[in-house]
Amino acid sequence: MKMVIAVVQDKDSNRLSNALITAGFRSTKLATTGGFLKSGNTTFLIGIEDDRVSEVLQVIRNNCKVRDQLVTPVSPMGGTTDSYIPFPVEVQVGGATVFVLPVERFEHF
Amino acid sequence: MKMVIAVVQDKDSNRLSNALITAGFRSTKLATTGGFLKSGNTTFLIGIEDDRVSEVLQVIRNNCKVRDQLVTPVSPMGGTTDSYIPFPVEVQVGGATVFVLPVERFEHF
Amino acid sequence: MKMVIAVVQDKDSNRLSNALITAGFRSTKLATTGGFLKSGNTTFLIGIEDDRVSEVLQVIRNNCKVRDQLVTPVSPMGGTTDSYIPFPVEVQVGGATVFVLPVERFEHF
Ligand SMILES: Nc1ncnc2c1ncn2[C@@H]1O[C@@H]2COP(=O)(O)O[C@H]3[C@@H](O)[C@H](n4cnc5c(N)ncnc54)O[C@@H]3COP(=O)(O)O[C@H]2[C@H]1O
Ligand SMILES: Nc1ncnc2c1ncn2[C@@H]1O[C@@H]2COP(=O)(O)O[C@H]3[C@@H](O)[C@H](n4cnc5c(N)ncnc54)O[C@@H]3COP(=O)(O)O[C@H]2[C@H]1O
Ligand SMILES: Nc1ncnc2c1ncn2[C@@H]1O[C@@H]2COP(=O)(O)O[C@H]3[C@@H](O)[C@H](n4cnc5c(N)ncnc54)O[C@@H]3COP(=O)(O)O[C@H]2[C@H]1O
């Protein structure tokens, strides 16, 4: 058993959720916040059998898009804030950030 | 140290939370969403000593009930949606889905 | 790769978030609830390279404060509730509770 933790953009969350069901994967969804952009994203917890890791990664890759996001930095990356006029900057946000963790025991009551 | 991740129904969340305190377990709760029914449920993160895994599983089993939930599927599992009239269907939802993950290091500041 | 799960007080969440960015760590934030005080706190998921565990623990320790919190227990720890007049009690809440879990595979699409 493995626990797959996948952080995806909110825009892809429903499509990924349905694709996981169709492919026979069970999952739990969390509403989360990105550490850098401080905007909402979605984290999936997906418990899977050991031999289905590549398959679930394929489903995630096929359903999550890389996008450019216009961001207005809250303050300059360094230096003073007095005469700072924030300009929007384009940041590329990945389709999915995925961690696969080992599970020692699984129970379903 | 182990990290127990337990997904339970909202209805059992308070009873389980109190039972964990009484049994001397510490925990953190997350409001989550089921991948299939897309309705709210609760996920517990419970960090425990290695030799208390069976005990915490017993507390979870004793405080989480299996229930039938009436669900109106959003669309047919396969096929077309034009003349589809959704009928409620009964789905059995487990008491708890539990994953036990190894922890390499624990710190409390 | 390791997954660091850090439960911190809401008051320290923004300061820690910015300190992680400055130190070059990526993270995802979850709004969570303490099992005992049942009040809001913040859980960080921080995926890091194996050799940076001590460094991220240092950043967490430096940005999360231990505080005393006045709590009115919902009911007596034991015994009857009829003539119980709840008095506020001071509970010390740690700066951070941190678990380091092994990650077998990491992907970024
Ligand atoms: N210090 C920095 N300097 C410049 N650009 C930066 C940066 N930190 C992040 N970015 C950029 O901003 C995007 C959004 O990051 P955020 O932290 O809001 O949202 C992140 C975060 O919630 C999560 N994530 C990524 N790496 C993570 C890690 N190692 N641990 C935990 N969560 C992670 O996945 C989301 C998407 O990440 P992704 O890498 O695709 O996309 C990132 C990255 O392209
Ligand atoms: N593709 C499908 N076809 C037919 N019936 C399906 C189905 N997927 C789920 N169900 C049924 O619906 C119930 C609720 O699933 P849901 O995903 O909303 O809510 C789930 C989900 O949040 C979590 N969960 C279960 N297995 C998981 C896994 N492997 N990984 C992550 N989360 C899981 O535990 C909750 C309760 O699961 P439980 O198995 O007791 O109960 C499930 C199951 O009986
Ligand atoms: N049964 C009990 N009897 C008397 N006092 C108790 C108690 N359980 C907790 N406390 C005290 O209350 C503080 C807040 O606990 P809470 O569970 O709300 O909030 C916790 C919880 O969300 C999380 N946490 C701590 N240990 C954990 C564990 N083993 N597993 C999962 N989450 C944990 O970290 C937060 C802060 O914990 P911290 O230990 O610094 O601070 C704790 C502790 O000092």
Short mmCIF file of N, CA and C in Angstrom, two decimals, chain B residues 17-87:
data_model
loop_
_atom_site.label_atom_id
_atom_site.label_comp_id
_atom_site.label_asym_id
_atom_site.label_seq_id
_atom_site.Cartn_x
_atom_site.Cartn_y
_atom_site.Cartn_z
N SER B 17 -13.00 11.93 18.57
CA SER B 17 -12.07 12.93 19.13
C SER B 17 -12.01 12.78 20.65
N ASN B 18 -13.17 12.66 21.29
CA ASN B 18 -13.20 12.52 22.76
C ASN B 18 -12.64 11.18 23.21
N ALA B 19 -12.91 10.13 22.45
CA ALA B 19 -12.40 8.80 22.81
C ALA B 19 -10.88 8.76 22.73
N LEU B 20 -10.32 9.49 21.76
CA LEU B 20 -8.85 9.54 21.63
C LEU B 20 -8.24 10.25 22.84
N ILE B 21 -8.87 11.36 23.28
CA ILE B 21 -8.37 12.10 24.45
C ILE B 21 -8.40 11.18 25.67
N THR B 22 -9.54 10.52 25.87
CA THR B 22 -9.69 9.63 27.05
C THR B 22 -8.64 8.53 27.04
N ALA B 23 -8.29 8.03 25.85
CA ALA B 23 -7.31 6.94 25.75
C ALA B 23 -5.87 7.46 25.73
N GLY B 24 -5.70 8.79 25.83
CA GLY B 24 -4.36 9.36 25.90
C GLY B 24 -3.67 9.51 24.56
N PHE B 25 -4.44 9.73 23.48
CA PHE B 25 -3.85 9.97 22.16
C PHE B 25 -4.03 11.44 21.78
N ARG B 26 -3.00 12.01 21.16
CA ARG B 26 -3.10 13.38 20.64
C ARG B 26 -3.43 13.32 19.16
N SER B 27 -4.15 14.35 18.65
CA SER B 27 -4.55 14.29 17.23
C SER B 27 -4.78 15.69 16.67
N THR B 28 -4.84 15.76 15.33
CA THR B 28 -5.16 16.99 14.61
C THR B 28 -6.23 16.64 13.58
N LYS B 29 -7.25 17.45 13.43
CA LYS B 29 -8.37 17.14 12.54
C LYS B 29 -8.38 18.03 11.30
N LEU B 30 -8.75 17.42 10.15
CA LEU B 30 -8.87 18.13 8.88
C LEU B 30 -10.29 17.94 8.35
N ALA B 31 -10.88 19.01 7.84
CA ALA B 31 -12.17 18.90 7.15
C ALA B 31 -11.87 18.49 5.72
N THR B 32 -12.35 17.33 5.26
CA THR B 32 -12.01 16.83 3.94
C THR B 32 -13.27 16.48 3.14
N THR B 33 -13.08 16.03 1.91
CA THR B 33 -14.20 15.68 1.03
C THR B 33 -13.96 14.30 0.44
N GLY B 34 -14.97 13.46 0.42
CA GLY B 34 -14.86 12.13 -0.18
C GLY B 34 -14.75 12.22 -1.68
N GLY B 35 -13.83 11.46 -2.28
CA GLY B 35 -13.60 11.50 -3.72
C GLY B 35 -14.81 11.05 -4.52
N PHE B 36 -15.60 10.13 -3.99
CA PHE B 36 -16.72 9.55 -4.75
C PHE B 36 -18.03 10.28 -4.47
N LEU B 37 -18.43 10.36 -3.18
CA LEU B 37 -19.70 11.01 -2.84
C LEU B 37 -19.59 12.52 -2.86
N LYS B 38 -18.35 13.05 -2.89
CA LYS B 38 -18.11 14.50 -2.89
C LYS B 38 -18.83 15.19 -1.74
N SER B 39 -19.02 14.46 -0.63
CA SER B 39 -19.62 15.13 0.53
C SER B 39 -18.56 15.20 1.64
N GLY B 40 -18.79 16.05 2.62
CA GLY B 40 -17.80 16.30 3.66
C GLY B 40 -17.54 15.07 4.52
N ASN B 41 -16.29 14.85 4.89
CA ASN B 41 -15.94 13.87 5.92
C ASN B 41 -14.78 14.43 6.73
N THR B 42 -14.22 13.69 7.66
CA THR B 42 -13.17 14.21 8.55
C THR B 42 -11.96 13.30 8.50
N THR B 43 -10.78 13.90 8.38
CA THR B 43 -9.54 13.11 8.40
C THR B 43 -8.75 13.46 9.65
N PHE B 44 -8.39 12.44 10.44
CA PHE B 44 -7.58 12.62 11.65
C PHE B 44 -6.12 12.30 11.35
N LEU B 45 -5.21 13.15 11.81
CA LEU B 45 -3.77 12.84 11.82
C LEU B 45 -3.43 12.53 13.27
N ILE B 46 -2.93 11.31 13.56
CA ILE B 46 -2.67 10.88 14.93
C ILE B 46 -1.24 10.33 15.02
N GLY B 47 -0.33 11.11 15.59
CA GLY B 47 1.05 10.66 15.78
C GLY B 47 1.14 9.83 17.05
N ILE B 48 1.59 8.57 16.94
CA ILE B 48 1.60 7.68 18.11
C ILE B 48 2.92 6.94 18.22
N GLU B 49 3.23 6.44 19.44
CA GLU B 49 4.41 5.59 19.61
C GLU B 49 4.16 4.27 18.87
N ASP B 50 5.25 3.65 18.42
CA ASP B 50 5.19 2.41 17.62
C ASP B 50 4.33 1.33 18.26
N ASP B 51 4.40 1.20 19.60
CA ASP B 51 3.77 0.03 20.24
C ASP B 51 2.30 0.27 20.59
N ARG B 52 1.71 1.40 20.09
CA ARG B 52 0.30 1.65 20.42
C ARG B 52 -0.59 1.60 19.18
N VAL B 53 -0.09 1.02 18.06
CA VAL B 53 -0.88 0.98 16.83
C VAL B 53 -2.18 0.20 17.02
N SER B 54 -2.09 -1.03 17.59
CA SER B 54 -3.31 -1.86 17.73
C SER B 54 -4.32 -1.15 18.61
N GLU B 55 -3.82 -0.51 19.67
CA GLU B 55 -4.72 0.16 20.62
C GLU B 55 -5.49 1.30 19.94
N VAL B 56 -4.81 2.13 19.13
CA VAL B 56 -5.50 3.27 18.51
C VAL B 56 -6.49 2.75 17.46
N LEU B 57 -6.13 1.64 16.77
CA LEU B 57 -7.06 1.07 15.78
C LEU B 57 -8.32 0.58 16.47
N GLN B 58 -8.16 0.04 17.67
CA GLN B 58 -9.32 -0.43 18.45
C GLN B 58 -10.23 0.75 18.80
N VAL B 59 -9.64 1.88 19.23
CA VAL B 59 -10.42 3.07 19.59
C VAL B 59 -11.20 3.55 18.36
N ILE B 60 -10.54 3.58 17.19
CA ILE B 60 -11.19 4.03 15.95
C ILE B 60 -12.33 3.07 15.60
N ARG B 61 -12.06 1.75 15.64
CA ARG B 61 -13.10 0.78 15.26
C ARG B 61 -14.32 0.90 16.16
N ASN B 62 -14.07 1.16 17.46
CA ASN B 62 -15.19 1.21 18.43
C ASN B 62 -16.03 2.48 18.32
N ASN B 63 -15.50 3.50 17.65
CA ASN B 63 -16.21 4.79 17.66
C ASN B 63 -16.69 5.24 16.29
N CYS B 64 -16.53 4.40 15.26
CA CYS B 64 -16.94 4.81 13.92
C CYS B 64 -17.88 3.76 13.33
N LYS B 65 -19.05 4.18 12.93
CA LYS B 65 -20.11 3.27 12.48
C LYS B 65 -20.22 3.21 10.96
N VAL B 66 -20.52 2.00 10.44
CA VAL B 66 -20.83 1.86 9.02
C VAL B 66 -22.26 2.38 8.82
N ARG B 67 -22.48 3.15 7.78
CA ARG B 67 -23.85 3.66 7.54
C ARG B 67 -24.20 3.55 6.07
N ASP B 68 -25.52 3.48 5.79
CA ASP B 68 -25.97 3.56 4.41
C ASP B 68 -26.28 5.01 4.11
N GLN B 69 -25.84 5.47 2.95
CA GLN B 69 -26.13 6.85 2.57
C GLN B 69 -26.88 6.85 1.25
N LEU B 70 -27.98 7.57 1.19
CA LEU B 70 -28.76 7.69 -0.03
C LEU B 70 -28.05 8.72 -0.90
N VAL B 71 -27.73 8.31 -2.13
CA VAL B 71 -26.94 9.19 -3.00
C VAL B 71 -27.65 9.31 -4.33
N THR B 72 -27.74 10.50 -4.88
CA THR B 72 -28.27 10.65 -6.23
C THR B 72 -27.08 10.86 -7.14
N PRO B 73 -26.70 9.85 -7.93
CA PRO B 73 -25.51 9.98 -8.77
C PRO B 73 -25.64 11.18 -9.69
N VAL B 74 -24.55 11.94 -9.89
CA VAL B 74 -24.62 13.15 -10.71
C VAL B 74 -24.86 12.80 -12.17
N SER B 75 -24.36 11.66 -12.60
CA SER B 75 -24.62 11.28 -14.01
C SER B 75 -24.44 9.77 -14.10
N PRO B 76 -24.99 9.14 -15.15
CA PRO B 76 -24.91 7.68 -15.22
C PRO B 76 -23.45 7.26 -15.24
N MET B 77 -23.17 6.08 -14.65
CA MET B 77 -21.79 5.61 -14.58
C MET B 77 -21.16 5.48 -15.96
N GLY B 78 -21.98 5.26 -16.95
CA GLY B 78 -21.49 5.16 -18.34
C GLY B 78 -22.60 5.71 -19.19
N GLY B 79 -22.47 5.76 -20.46
CA GLY B 79 -23.60 6.07 -21.34
C GLY B 79 -23.95 7.55 -21.43
N THR B 80 -25.08 7.84 -22.09
CA THR B 80 -25.46 9.23 -22.41
C THR B 80 -26.20 9.89 -21.25
N THR B 81 -26.26 11.23 -21.24
CA THR B 81 -26.95 11.95 -20.15
C THR B 81 -28.26 12.56 -20.63
N ASP B 82 -28.67 12.41 -21.93
CA ASP B 82 -29.82 13.21 -22.38
C ASP B 82 -31.11 12.83 -21.65
N SER B 83 -31.56 11.56 -21.69
CA SER B 83 -32.86 11.28 -21.06
C SER B 83 -32.66 10.65 -19.67
N TYR B 84 -31.56 10.97 -19.04
CA TYR B 84 -31.23 10.32 -17.75
C TYR B 84 -32.01 10.97 -16.62
N ILE B 85 -32.82 10.16 -15.88
CA ILE B 85 -33.50 10.68 -14.69
C ILE B 85 -32.81 10.03 -13.49
N PRO B 86 -32.09 10.85 -12.70
CA PRO B 86 -31.32 10.27 -11.60
C PRO B 86 -32.23 9.72 -10.50
N PHE B 87 -32.07 8.45 -10.13
CA PHE B 87 -32.78 7.89 -8.98
C PHE B 87 -31.80 7.77 -7.83
#
